[in-house]
mmCIF file of C-alpha atoms in Angstrom:
data_model
loop_
_atom_site.group_PDB
_atom_site.id
_atom_site.type_symbol
_atom_site.label_atom_id
_atom_site.label_comp_id
_atom_site.label_asym_id
_atom_site.label_seq_id
_atom_site.Cartn_x
_atom_site.Cartn_y
_atom_site.Cartn_z
ATOM 1 C CA MET A 48 -50.562 51.982 -15.411
ATOM 2 C CA ARG A 49 -50.063 51.331 -11.703
ATOM 3 C CA ARG A 50 -51.016 47.764 -12.191
ATOM 4 C CA GLY A 51 -48.418 47.613 -15.565
ATOM 5 C CA SER A 52 -45.878 48.932 -12.993
ATOM 6 C CA MET A 53 -46.712 46.581 -10.532
ATOM 7 C CA VAL A 54 -46.245 43.863 -12.979
ATOM 8 C CA LEU A 55 -43.005 45.125 -14.443
ATOM 9 C CA LEU A 56 -41.720 45.416 -11.181
ATOM 10 C CA ALA A 57 -42.451 41.880 -10.085
ATOM 11 C CA VAL A 58 -41.073 40.100 -13.403
ATOM 12 C CA VAL A 59 -37.720 42.540 -12.442
ATOM 13 C CA ALA A 60 -37.685 41.026 -8.873
ATOM 14 C CA VAL A 61 -38.248 37.548 -10.122
ATOM 15 C CA ILE A 62 -35.415 37.787 -12.808
ATOM 16 C CA VAL A 63 -33.147 39.464 -10.249
ATOM 17 C CA LEU A 64 -34.050 36.835 -7.754
ATOM 18 C CA ALA A 65 -33.317 34.008 -10.436
ATOM 19 C CA ALA A 66 -29.928 35.725 -11.342
ATOM 20 C CA LEU A 67 -28.909 35.821 -7.427
ATOM 21 C CA PHE A 68 -29.949 32.016 -7.451
ATOM 22 C CA VAL A 69 -27.824 31.250 -10.115
ATOM 23 C CA TYR A 70 -24.900 33.241 -9.167
ATOM 24 C CA GLY A 71 -25.152 32.007 -5.659
ATOM 25 C CA SER A 72 -25.049 28.183 -7.015
ATOM 26 C CA PHE A 73 -22.329 28.797 -9.313
ATOM 27 C CA LYS A 74 -20.236 30.343 -6.389
ATOM 28 C CA SER A 75 -21.273 27.474 -4.095
ATOM 29 C CA ALA A 76 -20.191 24.849 -6.505
ATOM 30 C CA GLN A 77 -17.133 26.776 -7.377
ATOM 31 C CA ASN A 78 -15.913 26.860 -3.750
ATOM 32 C CA GLN A 79 -16.648 23.122 -3.372
ATOM 33 C CA LEU A 80 -14.595 22.558 -6.728
ATOM 34 C CA VAL A 81 -11.416 24.410 -5.315
ATOM 35 C CA GLY A 82 -11.473 22.535 -2.162
ATOM 36 C CA LYS A 83 -11.963 19.054 -3.914
ATOM 37 C CA ASP A 84 -9.398 19.606 -6.400
ATOM 38 C CA GLU A 85 -6.792 20.668 -3.433
ATOM 39 C CA ALA A 86 -8.011 17.320 -1.658
ATOM 40 C CA VAL A 87 -6.982 15.594 -4.573
ATOM 41 C CA LYS A 88 -3.375 17.657 -4.913
ATOM 42 C CA SER A 89 -2.950 17.037 -0.941
ATOM 43 C CA ALA A 90 -3.525 13.520 -1.658
ATOM 44 C CA TRP A 91 -1.189 13.182 -4.278
ATOM 45 C CA SER A 92 1.421 15.123 -2.589
ATOM 46 C CA GLN A 93 1.239 12.487 0.463
ATOM 47 C CA VAL A 94 1.583 9.654 -2.478
ATOM 48 C CA ASP A 95 4.652 11.548 -3.961
ATOM 49 C CA VAL A 96 6.111 11.764 -0.435
ATOM 50 C CA ASP A 97 5.994 7.788 0.079
ATOM 51 C CA LEU A 98 7.160 7.133 -3.569
ATOM 52 C CA GLN A 99 10.299 9.064 -2.751
ATOM 53 C CA ARG A 100 10.787 7.625 0.812
ATOM 54 C CA ARG A 101 10.608 4.179 -1.162
ATOM 55 C CA ALA A 102 13.010 5.406 -3.847
ATOM 56 C CA ASP A 103 15.616 6.417 -0.927
ATOM 57 C CA LEU A 104 15.478 3.220 0.528
ATOM 58 C CA ILE A 105 15.932 1.246 -2.178
ATOM 59 C CA PRO A 106 19.550 2.099 -2.952
ATOM 60 C CA ASN A 107 20.527 0.692 0.438
ATOM 61 C CA LEU A 108 18.846 -2.344 -0.261
ATOM 62 C CA VAL A 109 20.149 -2.916 -3.379
ATOM 63 C CA GLU A 110 23.525 -2.537 -2.052
ATOM 64 C CA THR A 111 23.047 -4.928 0.809
ATOM 65 C CA VAL A 112 21.939 -7.202 -2.099
ATOM 66 C CA LYS A 113 24.993 -6.403 -3.947
ATOM 67 C CA GLY A 114 27.282 -7.626 -1.169
ATOM 68 C CA PHE A 115 25.762 -11.091 -1.424
ATOM 69 C CA THR A 116 25.356 -11.407 -5.338
ATOM 70 C CA LYS A 117 27.871 -10.217 -7.633
ATOM 71 C CA GLU A 118 26.495 -11.885 -11.085
ATOM 72 C CA GLU A 119 22.970 -10.332 -11.012
ATOM 73 C CA SER A 120 23.857 -7.019 -12.658
ATOM 74 C CA THR A 121 20.864 -6.911 -15.028
ATOM 75 C CA VAL A 122 18.272 -6.807 -12.014
ATOM 76 C CA PHE A 123 20.361 -4.021 -10.452
ATOM 77 C CA GLY A 124 20.480 -2.099 -13.707
ATOM 78 C CA ASP A 125 16.517 -2.553 -14.140
ATOM 79 C CA ILE A 126 16.320 -1.139 -10.834
ATOM 80 C CA ALA A 127 18.554 1.682 -11.262
ATOM 81 C CA ASN A 128 16.676 2.466 -14.463
ATOM 82 C CA ALA A 129 13.096 2.451 -12.721
ATOM 83 C CA ARG A 130 14.190 4.186 -9.816
ATOM 84 C CA ALA A 131 15.609 7.278 -12.322
ATOM 85 C CA GLY A 132 12.235 7.076 -14.355
ATOM 86 C CA LEU A 133 10.277 7.407 -10.968
ATOM 87 C CA LEU A 134 12.525 10.755 -9.692
ATOM 88 C CA ASN A 135 12.571 12.194 -13.153
ATOM 89 C CA ALA A 136 8.600 11.715 -13.916
ATOM 90 C CA ARG A 137 6.318 14.786 -13.610
ATOM 91 C CA GLY A 138 3.093 14.691 -12.833
ATOM 92 C CA PRO A 139 0.774 12.131 -11.290
ATOM 93 C CA ALA A 140 0.335 10.012 -14.641
ATOM 94 C CA ALA A 141 3.867 9.951 -15.469
ATOM 95 C CA LYS A 142 4.718 8.797 -11.905
ATOM 96 C CA ILE A 143 1.973 6.124 -11.727
ATOM 97 C CA ALA A 144 3.607 4.661 -14.969
ATOM 98 C CA ALA A 145 7.057 4.680 -13.560
ATOM 99 C CA ASN A 146 6.133 3.375 -10.394
ATOM 100 C CA GLY A 147 4.837 0.525 -12.416
ATOM 101 C CA GLN A 148 8.242 -0.252 -13.690
ATOM 102 C CA LEU A 149 9.803 -0.108 -10.203
ATOM 103 C CA ASP A 150 7.371 -2.385 -8.751
ATOM 104 C CA SER A 151 8.443 -5.088 -11.441
ATOM 105 C CA ALA A 152 12.163 -4.450 -11.366
ATOM 106 C CA PHE A 153 11.725 -4.378 -7.197
ATOM 107 C CA GLY A 154 9.839 -7.769 -7.518
ATOM 108 C CA ARG A 155 12.554 -9.292 -9.290
ATOM 109 C CA LEU A 156 15.156 -8.178 -6.792
ATOM 110 C CA LEU A 157 13.123 -9.708 -3.868
ATOM 111 C CA ALA A 158 12.615 -12.826 -5.798
ATOM 112 C CA LEU A 159 16.354 -13.000 -6.141
ATOM 113 C CA THR A 160 16.828 -12.691 -2.644
ATOM 114 C CA GLU A 161 15.317 -16.088 -2.208
ATOM 115 C CA ASN A 162 18.390 -17.773 -4.015
ATOM 116 C CA TYR A 163 20.804 -16.372 -1.363
ATOM 117 C CA PRO A 164 19.744 -17.952 2.233
ATOM 118 C CA GLN A 165 22.819 -15.970 3.891
ATOM 119 C CA LEU A 166 21.207 -12.484 2.517
ATOM 120 C CA ARG A 167 17.962 -13.439 4.042
ATOM 121 C CA SER A 168 19.172 -13.928 7.371
ATOM 122 C CA SER A 169 21.411 -10.491 7.227
ATOM 123 C CA GLU A 170 20.680 -8.201 9.827
ATOM 124 C CA GLN A 171 21.034 -5.539 7.610
ATOM 125 C CA PHE A 172 18.754 -6.894 4.883
ATOM 126 C CA ILE A 173 16.244 -7.721 7.545
ATOM 127 C CA ARG A 174 16.188 -4.027 8.874
ATOM 128 C CA LEU A 175 15.701 -2.744 5.330
ATOM 129 C CA GLN A 176 13.248 -5.199 4.321
ATOM 130 C CA ASP A 177 11.143 -4.134 7.216
ATOM 131 C CA GLU A 178 11.461 -0.635 6.458
ATOM 132 C CA LEU A 179 10.423 -1.157 2.729
ATOM 133 C CA ALA A 180 7.278 -3.446 3.889
ATOM 134 C CA GLY A 181 6.380 -0.429 6.335
ATOM 135 C CA THR A 182 6.831 2.290 3.404
ATOM 136 C CA GLU A 183 4.574 0.056 1.201
ATOM 137 C CA ASN A 184 2.188 -0.097 3.554
ATOM 138 C CA ARG A 185 2.161 3.817 3.747
ATOM 139 C CA ILE A 186 2.268 3.718 -0.261
ATOM 140 C CA SER A 187 -0.686 1.623 -0.378
ATOM 141 C CA VAL A 188 -2.951 4.087 2.346
ATOM 142 C CA ALA A 189 -1.750 7.008 0.397
ATOM 143 C CA ARG A 190 -2.864 5.644 -2.791
ATOM 144 C CA LYS A 191 -5.975 4.696 -1.552
ATOM 145 C CA ARG A 192 -6.789 8.015 0.008
ATOM 146 C CA TYR A 193 -5.615 9.540 -3.406
ATOM 147 C CA ASN A 194 -7.929 7.489 -5.121
ATOM 148 C CA ASP A 195 -11.264 8.124 -2.922
ATOM 149 C CA ALA A 196 -10.203 11.920 -3.159
ATOM 150 C CA ILE A 197 -10.264 11.568 -7.282
ATOM 151 C CA GLN A 198 -13.550 9.539 -6.775
ATOM 152 C CA THR A 199 -15.227 12.314 -4.822
ATOM 153 C CA TYR A 200 -14.324 14.960 -7.167
ATOM 154 C CA ASN A 201 -15.079 13.317 -10.166
ATOM 155 C CA THR A 202 -18.596 12.632 -8.683
ATOM 156 C CA PHE A 203 -19.225 16.122 -8.019
ATOM 157 C CA ILE A 204 -18.003 17.326 -11.426
ATOM 158 C CA LEU A 205 -20.449 14.927 -13.235
ATOM 159 C CA GLN A 206 -23.348 15.633 -11.064
ATOM 160 C CA PHE A 207 -25.827 18.206 -12.387
ATOM 161 C CA PRO A 208 -25.709 21.005 -12.232
ATOM 162 C CA ASN A 209 -22.207 21.025 -11.003
ATOM 163 C CA SER A 210 -21.161 19.700 -14.596
ATOM 164 C CA ILE A 211 -22.544 22.865 -15.823
ATOM 165 C CA TRP A 212 -20.507 25.234 -13.532
ATOM 166 C CA ALA A 213 -17.366 22.955 -13.536
ATOM 167 C CA GLY A 214 -17.317 23.413 -17.295
ATOM 168 C CA LEU A 215 -17.626 27.174 -17.082
ATOM 169 C CA ALA A 216 -14.989 27.392 -14.330
ATOM 170 C CA GLY A 217 -12.847 25.057 -16.410
ATOM 171 C CA TYR A 218 -12.592 22.084 -14.055
ATOM 172 C CA GLN A 219 -12.534 18.859 -15.762
ATOM 173 C CA GLN A 220 -12.722 15.260 -14.767
ATOM 174 C CA ASN A 221 -9.523 13.546 -13.376
ATOM 175 C CA THR A 222 -8.471 10.185 -14.675
ATOM 176 C CA ALA A 223 -4.938 9.501 -13.030
ATOM 177 C CA TYR A 224 -6.025 6.873 -10.909
ATOM 178 C CA PHE A 225 -3.661 4.681 -9.127
ATOM 179 C CA ASN A 226 -4.228 1.025 -10.248
ATOM 180 C CA ALA A 227 -2.393 -1.995 -9.745
ATOM 181 C CA SER A 228 1.068 -2.639 -11.647
ATOM 182 C CA PRO A 229 0.607 -5.605 -14.482
ATOM 183 C CA ALA A 230 3.071 -7.356 -12.175
ATOM 184 C CA ALA A 231 0.688 -7.456 -9.314
ATOM 185 C CA HIS A 232 -1.442 -9.480 -11.213
ATOM 186 C CA GLU A 233 0.981 -12.560 -11.201
ATOM 187 C CA VAL A 234 0.646 -15.404 -9.025
ATOM 188 C CA PRO A 235 3.804 -15.373 -6.832
ATOM 189 C CA ASN A 236 5.875 -18.681 -6.883
ATOM 190 C CA VAL A 237 6.410 -19.632 -3.461
ATOM 191 C CA LYS A 238 8.821 -22.519 -2.658
ATOM 192 C CA PHE A 239 9.478 -24.233 0.671
#
């Protein structure tokens, strides 16, 4: 009887240790998931801040260009609509799509400036263009950090046994990567 009790006690101890190991593994993965999810949210927040800065600078640039060009109203309307779309977009996927439209409209504005040499030499235009160039660099860095955070998060979720724990905790793969807009694939037309 004593030997049977020892075997039963050993089996119970192994089961308890296995349960503790599984629970510890789950809690560890869950804590890491929370951290990685927060890193994605933080990185997105920085992208959002930089996109807002850009959206705030664009009206000033548009007004400066309007002072030199009176007949280019469709470009200005497209920029206003794209900017409104960006400001009204909710969530990363919607803002990424709206940003693509703004990139395209903004590209047409910059192409328009090539037709007005007096505009390109305007001190206010040069200052705004420099600020926008700096903002574009900030956006580029923030996009990279955001995409890196998503990649780290997704890689963690897809690895075994994290995939099991992620599913149990309700975490899913994030697919809202920032990609280049279709306008970025077009070769710029440079004239000298």
